[in-house]
GROMACS .gro file of C-alpha atoms in nm:
model
  338
    1MET     CA    1  14.560   8.409  14.803
    2ASN     CA    2  14.899   8.457  14.855
    3GLU     CA    3  14.963   8.599  15.188
    4GLN     CA    4  15.270   8.827  15.077
    5LEU     CA    5  15.027   9.013  14.853
    6VAL     CA    6  14.753   9.033  15.111
    7SER     CA    7  15.006   9.167  15.331
    8MET     CA    8  15.085   9.413  15.070
    9ILE     CA    9  14.756   9.532  14.986
   10THR     CA   10  14.671   9.581  15.326
   11GLN     CA   11  14.948   9.778  15.395
   12LEU     CA   12  14.893   9.971  15.087
   13VAL     CA   13  14.554  10.059  15.204
   14VAL     CA   14  14.656  10.148  15.576
   15GLU     CA   15  14.901  10.381  15.413
   16LYS     CA   16  14.634  10.556  15.194
   17LEU     CA   17  14.393  10.579  15.483
   18GLY     CA   18  14.699  10.743  15.683
   19ASN     CA   19  14.749  10.993  15.433
   20ASN     CA   20  14.416  11.067  15.363
   21VAL     CA   21  14.399  11.176  15.730
   22SER     CA   22  14.708  11.342  15.683
   23ASP     CA   23  14.571  11.540  15.358
   24LYS     CA   24  14.241  11.652  15.583
   25SER     CA   25  14.448  11.780  15.816
   26THR     CA   26  14.699  11.987  15.596
   27ASN     CA   27  14.423  12.073  15.354
   28GLN     CA   28  14.672  11.904  15.082
   29THR     CA   29  14.518  11.774  14.788
   30THR     CA   30  14.761  11.607  14.560
   31VAL     CA   31  14.927  11.266  14.612
   32ASP     CA   32  15.264  11.237  14.758
   33ALA     CA   33  15.494  11.262  14.509
   34GLU     CA   34  15.740  10.995  14.669
   35GLU     CA   35  15.515  10.727  14.587
   36PRO     CA   36  15.736  10.391  14.545
   37LYS     CA   37  15.732  10.291  14.169
   38ASP     CA   38  15.685   9.925  14.227
   39THR     CA   39  15.368   9.972  14.358
   40LEU     CA   40  15.097   9.708  14.228
   41ILE     CA   41  14.786   9.931  14.280
   42LYS     CA   42  14.712  10.298  14.281
   43PHE     CA   43  14.415  10.461  14.471
   44TYR     CA   44  14.317  10.801  14.383
   45ASP     CA   45  14.128  11.080  14.615
   46THR     CA   46  13.955  11.259  14.361
   47ALA     CA   47  13.821  11.236  13.989
   48THR     CA   48  14.093  11.550  13.963
   49ASN     CA   49  14.399  11.289  14.046
   50LEU     CA   50  14.225  11.036  13.804
   51GLN     CA   51  14.226  11.266  13.518
   52GLU     CA   52  14.567  11.370  13.585
   53GLU     CA   53  14.709  10.981  13.592
   54VAL     CA   54  14.515  10.845  13.296
   55PRO     CA   55  14.688  11.082  13.029
   56SER     CA   56  15.019  10.932  13.155
   57LEU     CA   57  14.892  10.597  13.066
   58ILE     CA   58  14.795  10.687  12.718
   59GLN     CA   59  15.107  10.887  12.616
   60THR     CA   60  15.291  10.580  12.612
   61ASN     CA   61  15.325  10.415  12.249
   62GLU     CA   62  15.175  10.074  12.382
   63PRO     CA   63  14.849  10.016  12.210
   64LEU     CA   64  14.577   9.950  12.507
   65ILE     CA   65  14.432   9.614  12.302
   66LYS     CA   66  14.685   9.428  12.075
   67LEU     CA   67  14.541   9.202  11.814
   68TYR     CA   68  14.751   8.952  11.672
   69HIS     CA   69  14.764   8.768  11.372
   70HIS     CA   70  14.676   8.401  11.376
   71GLU     CA   71  14.929   8.230  11.190
   72SER     CA   72  15.200   8.430  11.340
   73PHE     CA   73  15.105   8.358  11.686
   74GLN     CA   74  15.090   7.999  11.590
   75SER     CA   75  15.428   8.014  11.421
   76GLY     CA   76  15.599   8.139  11.775
   77GLY     CA   77  15.678   8.468  11.622
   78SER     CA   78  15.700   8.766  11.880
   79HIS     CA   79  15.411   9.005  11.973
   80VAL     CA   80  15.653   9.260  11.829
   81GLN     CA   81  15.598   9.119  11.499
   82ALA     CA   82  15.290   9.071  11.490
   83ASN     CA   83  15.107   9.274  11.227
   84TYR     CA   84  14.798   9.378  11.358
   85PHE     CA   85  14.718   9.709  11.196
   86ASP     CA   86  14.714   9.556  10.843
   87PRO     CA   87  14.374   9.405  10.776
   88PRO     CA   88  14.290   9.049  10.742
   89TYR     CA   89  14.349   8.852  10.419
   90ASN     CA   90  14.580   9.140  10.268
   91GLY     CA   91  14.646   9.077   9.925
   92ALA     CA   92  14.341   8.847   9.885
   93ALA     CA   93  14.112   8.930   9.587
   94ILE     CA   94  13.774   9.005   9.721
   95GLN     CA   95  13.537   8.731   9.540
   96PRO     CA   96  13.155   8.749   9.510
   97PHE     CA   97  13.005   8.479   9.719
   98SER     CA   98  12.881   8.160   9.543
   99PHE     CA   99  12.762   7.846   9.638
  100GLU     CA  100  12.977   7.512   9.545
  101ALA     CA  101  12.882   7.353   9.254
  102ASP     CA  102  12.616   7.046   9.287
  103GLU     CA  103  12.813   6.719   9.265
  104VAL     CA  104  12.527   6.488   9.137
  105SER     CA  105  12.525   6.205   8.925
  106GLU     CA  106  12.464   6.173   8.533
  107SER     CA  107  12.122   6.039   8.600
  108VAL     CA  108  12.012   6.295   8.824
  109GLN     CA  109  12.141   6.597   8.601
  110ALA     CA  110  11.950   6.395   8.330
  111ALA     CA  111  11.635   6.388   8.527
  112LYS     CA  112  11.653   6.758   8.651
  113GLN     CA  113  11.655   6.897   8.286
  114HIS     CA  114  11.298   6.738   8.279
  115THR     CA  115  11.136   6.870   8.611
  116PRO     CA  116  11.211   7.163   8.809
  117ALA     CA  117  11.115   6.955   9.133
  118ARG     CA  118  11.343   6.950   9.438
  119ILE     CA  119  11.532   6.651   9.330
  120GLY     CA  120  11.947   6.553   9.394
  121VAL     CA  121  11.977   6.822   9.619
  122GLY     CA  122  12.170   6.647   9.857
  123ARG     CA  123  12.204   6.687  10.248
  124ALA     CA  124  12.446   6.824  10.535
  125GLY     CA  125  12.419   6.591  10.778
  126THR     CA  126  12.045   6.544  10.857
  127ARG     CA  127  11.985   6.883  10.762
  128PRO     CA  128  11.961   6.993  10.387
  129LYS     CA  129  12.233   7.241  10.229
  130THR     CA  130  12.213   7.603  10.296
  131LYS     CA  131  12.149   7.663   9.914
  132THR     CA  132  11.857   7.426   9.904
  133TRP     CA  133  11.753   7.585  10.233
  134LEU     CA  134  11.741   7.926  10.098
  135LYS     CA  135  11.573   7.871   9.787
  136PHE     CA  136  11.317   7.685   9.979
  137ARG     CA  137  11.264   8.019  10.153
  138LEU     CA  138  11.262   8.218   9.854
  139ASP     CA  139  11.002   8.020   9.672
  140HIS     CA  140  10.764   8.026   9.988
  141ALA     CA  141  10.827   8.362  10.042
  142ALA     CA  142  10.697   8.442   9.646
  143ALA     CA  143  10.423   8.188   9.732
  144VAL     CA  144  10.319   8.425  10.022
  145ASP     CA  145  10.337   8.754   9.815
  146ALA     CA  146  10.131   8.594   9.551
  147VAL     CA  147   9.853   8.503   9.770
  148TYR     CA  148   9.839   8.833   9.932
  149GLY     CA  149   9.903   9.075   9.646
  150GLU     CA  150   9.666   9.250   9.422
  151VAL     CA  151   9.662   9.307   9.062
  152THR     CA  152   9.781   9.661   8.960
  153GLU     CA  153   9.536   9.937   8.836
  154GLY     CA  154   9.744   9.986   8.532
  155LEU     CA  155   9.699   9.627   8.442
  156LEU     CA  156   9.332   9.645   8.435
  157GLN     CA  157   9.378   9.976   8.231
  158ASN     CA  158   9.574   9.808   7.988
  159LEU     CA  159   9.326   9.513   7.968
  160ASN     CA  160   9.021   9.791   7.937
  161VAL     CA  161   8.822   9.587   8.153
  162PHE     CA  162   8.607   9.751   8.480
  163GLN     CA  163   8.643   9.541   8.831
  164VAL     CA  164   8.358   9.401   9.052
  165THR     CA  165   8.387   9.237   9.423
  166THR     CA  166   8.224   8.960   9.570
  167LYS     CA  167   8.088   8.880   9.902
  168VAL     CA  168   8.466   8.883  10.024
  169THR     CA  169   8.601   9.175  10.244
  170ASP     CA  170   8.930   9.083  10.287
  171LYS     CA  171   9.259   8.817  10.216
  172GLU     CA  172   9.173   8.686  10.561
  173GLU     CA  173   8.830   8.601  10.500
  174TYR     CA  174   8.899   8.492  10.120
  175ILE     CA  175   9.106   8.219  10.231
  176THR     CA  176   8.891   8.098  10.503
  177ARG     CA  177   8.548   8.146  10.357
  178PRO     CA  178   8.543   8.002   9.991
  179ASP     CA  179   8.198   8.038   9.950
  180LEU     CA  180   8.182   8.402   9.993
  181GLY     CA  181   8.426   8.411   9.705
  182ARG     CA  182   8.164   8.201   9.495
  183ARG     CA  183   7.870   8.510   9.513
  184LEU     CA  184   7.906   8.839   9.376
  185SER     CA  185   7.842   9.179   9.590
  186ASP     CA  186   7.517   9.383   9.507
  187GLU     CA  187   7.726   9.632   9.358
  188GLY     CA  188   7.902   9.370   9.129
  189LYS     CA  189   7.578   9.238   9.038
  190ALA     CA  190   7.418   9.589   8.952
  191LEU     CA  191   7.757   9.676   8.746
  192ILE     CA  192   7.766   9.395   8.526
  193GLN     CA  193   7.427   9.389   8.429
  194SER     CA  194   7.443   9.764   8.343
  195LYS     CA  195   7.801   9.744   8.139
  196CYS     CA  196   7.793   9.382   8.007
  197LYS     CA  197   7.648   9.275   7.681
  198GLN     CA  198   7.343   9.012   7.763
  199ASN     CA  199   7.335   8.646   7.581
  200PRO     CA  200   7.708   8.662   7.450
  201LYS     CA  201   7.871   8.332   7.253
  202VAL     CA  202   8.183   8.370   7.487
  203GLN     CA  203   8.193   8.563   7.790
  204ILE     CA  204   8.590   8.596   7.928
  205ILE     CA  205   8.622   8.674   8.301
  206ILE     CA  206   8.947   8.734   8.491
  207SER     CA  207   9.017   8.704   8.873
  208ASN     CA  208   9.312   8.714   9.075
  209GLY     CA  209   9.196   8.410   9.277
  210LEU     CA  210   9.495   8.296   9.485
  211SER     CA  211   9.790   8.443   9.305
  212ALA     CA  212   9.772   8.809   9.166
  213SER     CA  213  10.092   8.732   9.016
  214ALA     CA  214   9.976   8.466   8.832
  215ILE     CA  215   9.788   8.746   8.642
  216GLU     CA  216  10.021   8.993   8.621
  217GLU     CA  217  10.264   8.774   8.461
  218ASN     CA  218  10.054   8.592   8.226
  219VAL     CA  219   9.709   8.765   8.143
  220GLN     CA  220   9.793   8.994   7.910
  221ASP     CA  221   9.923   8.770   7.656
  222VAL     CA  222   9.681   8.505   7.718
  223TYR     CA  223   9.382   8.753   7.680
  224LEU     CA  224   9.555   8.883   7.359
  225ALA     CA  225   9.606   8.541   7.192
  226LEU     CA  226   9.226   8.448   7.277
  227GLN     CA  227   9.053   8.737   7.137
  228GLN     CA  228   9.271   8.688   6.831
  229SER     CA  229   9.192   8.316   6.815
  230LEU     CA  230   8.784   8.381   6.854
  231SER     CA  231   8.813   8.646   6.614
  232ASN     CA  232   8.968   8.444   6.362
  233LEU     CA  233   8.696   8.165   6.427
  234ASN     CA  234   8.410   8.439   6.386
  235ILE     CA  235   8.287   8.382   6.738
  236GLU     CA  236   8.156   8.676   6.907
  237ILE     CA  237   8.297   8.773   7.272
  238GLY     CA  238   8.122   8.943   7.546
  239THR     CA  239   8.216   9.236   7.782
  240THR     CA  240   8.529   9.131   7.964
  241PHE     CA  241   8.558   9.224   8.341
  242TYR     CA  242   8.777   9.150   8.622
  243ILE     CA  243   8.636   9.010   8.984
  244ASP     CA  244   8.862   9.059   9.295
  245LYS     CA  245   8.907   8.787   9.503
  246GLY     CA  246   8.681   8.553   9.285
  247ARG     CA  247   8.631   8.133   9.315
  248VAL     CA  248   8.588   7.924   9.013
  249ALA     CA  249   8.227   7.863   9.089
  250LEU     CA  250   8.150   8.211   9.073
  251MET     CA  251   8.114   8.115   8.740
  252ASP     CA  252   7.766   7.976   8.770
  253GLU     CA  253   7.644   8.293   8.915
  254ILE     CA  254   7.777   8.511   8.629
  255GLY     CA  255   7.605   8.248   8.377
  256GLU     CA  256   7.287   8.314   8.565
  257ILE     CA  257   7.300   8.694   8.527
  258LEU     CA  258   7.445   8.698   8.170
  259GLN     CA  259   7.327   8.381   7.981
  260PRO     CA  260   7.621   8.335   7.786
  261GLU     CA  261   7.685   7.984   7.567
  262VAL     CA  262   8.032   7.957   7.728
  263ILE     CA  263   8.269   8.119   8.002
  264VAL     CA  264   8.606   8.143   8.000
  265TYR     CA  265   8.740   8.191   8.346
  266LEU     CA  266   9.107   8.296   8.375
  267ILE     CA  267   9.229   8.267   8.751
  268GLY     CA  268   9.549   8.257   8.947
  269GLU     CA  269   9.606   7.928   9.067
  270ARG     CA  270   9.700   7.838   9.445
  271PRO     CA  271  10.100   7.887   9.456
  272GLY     CA  272  10.322   7.605   9.520
  273LEU     CA  273  10.698   7.603   9.590
  274VAL     CA  274  10.818   7.537   9.254
  275SER     CA  275  10.593   7.897   9.084
  276ALA     CA  276  10.352   8.127   9.215
  277GLU     CA  277  10.274   8.284   8.886
  278SER     CA  278  10.067   7.978   8.740
  279MET     CA  279   9.737   8.078   8.570
  280SER     CA  280   9.448   7.870   8.519
  281ALA     CA  281   9.157   7.875   8.242
  282TYR     CA  282   8.824   7.707   8.336
  283LEU     CA  283   8.572   7.654   8.064
  284CYS     CA  284   8.227   7.558   8.101
  285TYR     CA  285   7.929   7.545   7.847
  286LYS     CA  286   7.594   7.748   7.980
  287PRO     CA  287   7.713   7.710   8.337
  288ARG     CA  288   7.437   7.792   8.598
  289ILE     CA  289   7.350   7.747   8.975
  290GLY     CA  290   7.396   7.396   9.039
  291THR     CA  291   7.649   7.301   8.779
  292VAL     CA  292   7.895   6.980   8.891
  293GLU     CA  293   8.229   7.013   8.869
  294ALA     CA  294   8.281   6.738   8.597
  295GLU     CA  295   8.085   6.978   8.348
  296ARG     CA  296   8.397   7.222   8.366
  297MET     CA  297   8.724   7.175   8.174
  298VAL     CA  298   9.057   7.350   8.268
  299ILE     CA  299   9.378   7.418   8.123
  300SER     CA  300   9.622   7.482   8.368
  301ASN     CA  301   9.970   7.559   8.434
  302ILE     CA  302   9.979   7.865   8.216
  303HIS     CA  303  10.314   8.036   8.295
  304LYS     CA  304  10.660   8.058   8.128
  305GLY     CA  305  10.767   7.759   8.277
  306GLY     CA  306  10.467   7.536   8.165
  307ILE     CA  307  10.222   7.613   7.861
  308PRO     CA  308  10.337   7.937   7.700
  309PRO     CA  309  10.073   8.230   7.764
  310LEU     CA  310  10.043   8.292   7.413
  311GLU     CA  311  10.012   7.906   7.327
  312ALA     CA  312   9.772   7.893   7.574
  313GLY     CA  313   9.539   8.175   7.413
  314ALA     CA  314   9.526   8.026   7.108
  315TYR     CA  315   9.474   7.687   7.222
  316LEU     CA  316   9.163   7.793   7.439
  317GLY     CA  317   8.994   7.926   7.110
  318THR     CA  318   8.992   7.602   6.934
  319VAL     CA  319   8.880   7.451   7.276
  320VAL     CA  320   8.580   7.699   7.248
  321GLN     CA  321   8.494   7.609   6.920
  322LYS     CA  322   8.449   7.250   7.012
  323ILE     CA  323   8.236   7.312   7.336
  324LEU     CA  324   8.007   7.504   7.092
  325GLN     CA  325   8.009   7.248   6.823
  326TYR     CA  326   7.896   6.980   7.047
  327GLN     CA  327   7.708   7.202   7.292
  328ALA     CA  328   7.880   7.039   7.607
  329SER     CA  329   8.199   7.053   7.824
  330GLY     CA  330   8.378   6.838   8.079
  331VAL     CA  331   8.284   6.493   8.080
  332ASP     CA  332   7.965   6.546   7.834
  333LEU     CA  333   8.195   6.678   7.592
  334VAL     CA  334   8.411   6.380   7.599
  335ALA     CA  335   8.134   6.155   7.581
  336LYS     CA  336   7.980   6.307   7.246
  337GLU     CA  337   8.331   6.335   7.097
  338GLY     CA  338   8.339   5.954   7.138
   0.00000   0.00000   0.00000
């Protein structure tokens, strides 16, 4: 430290202590008015004296903090000319945020027209671009919402269906215990036996499965088109109902209870990162406990980006007709068709 500065500070401290002694003896509370103007450090006796000094600093026209425009500072402009009260980027029109257009080859652009898969997304260094990463997070959040969401009561009322439950108690158990989703609760069995028509030609059932969003988005159109298609083909339909947290193989137990010839099971698919609104329709001829998976048929990928719901419903009617004609489904149907 500078020896001269140390000496000056020491002298000021000693003088101040001396003044304190003098103030005590004379009961004076104010600072000496003849204090030198070139004092580097000021000391205050009480908070009162401090409050008296601070206004004198604020009354000056100099701001306590100065902000300088970056360009003016770099160009050597004086601090007086700095435009620190004007907002930054003054005069520039505010534009909504948008990502830069992707620069991909013509071949990649052509390929992207035929698939929603993440191709030609590029990268920034070793990491994905911000746009790609945000889209991934958005799709992942939609998938989580689809799994943990619930079908609304209003939709069930519009479909005019009643609801039964499985042995599953909550979503966590539904995900970790698929076997419980393949069995009806005792209340569900009793409700089905009391409300449903026995031995129908076709029994339609609906379940949220792993995507409530899929049911919300597609089931109304599919169900309406399927009803019309079966009606045009003079095929009898049983009493449709909704199963909360059901699995595909649950159709076997329902087949044992109602003894239908064909079951059409509309269920939400496991969501992916392309679509969380995809629904499937499983069909089986006389499903019973012990039915093997090869005897089932499935029309999958029913959503606005896959098979259109109305088209899927109409197509399902023709598949049901074929199953009834050959009295078989799955690989058995393929074998009988030749």
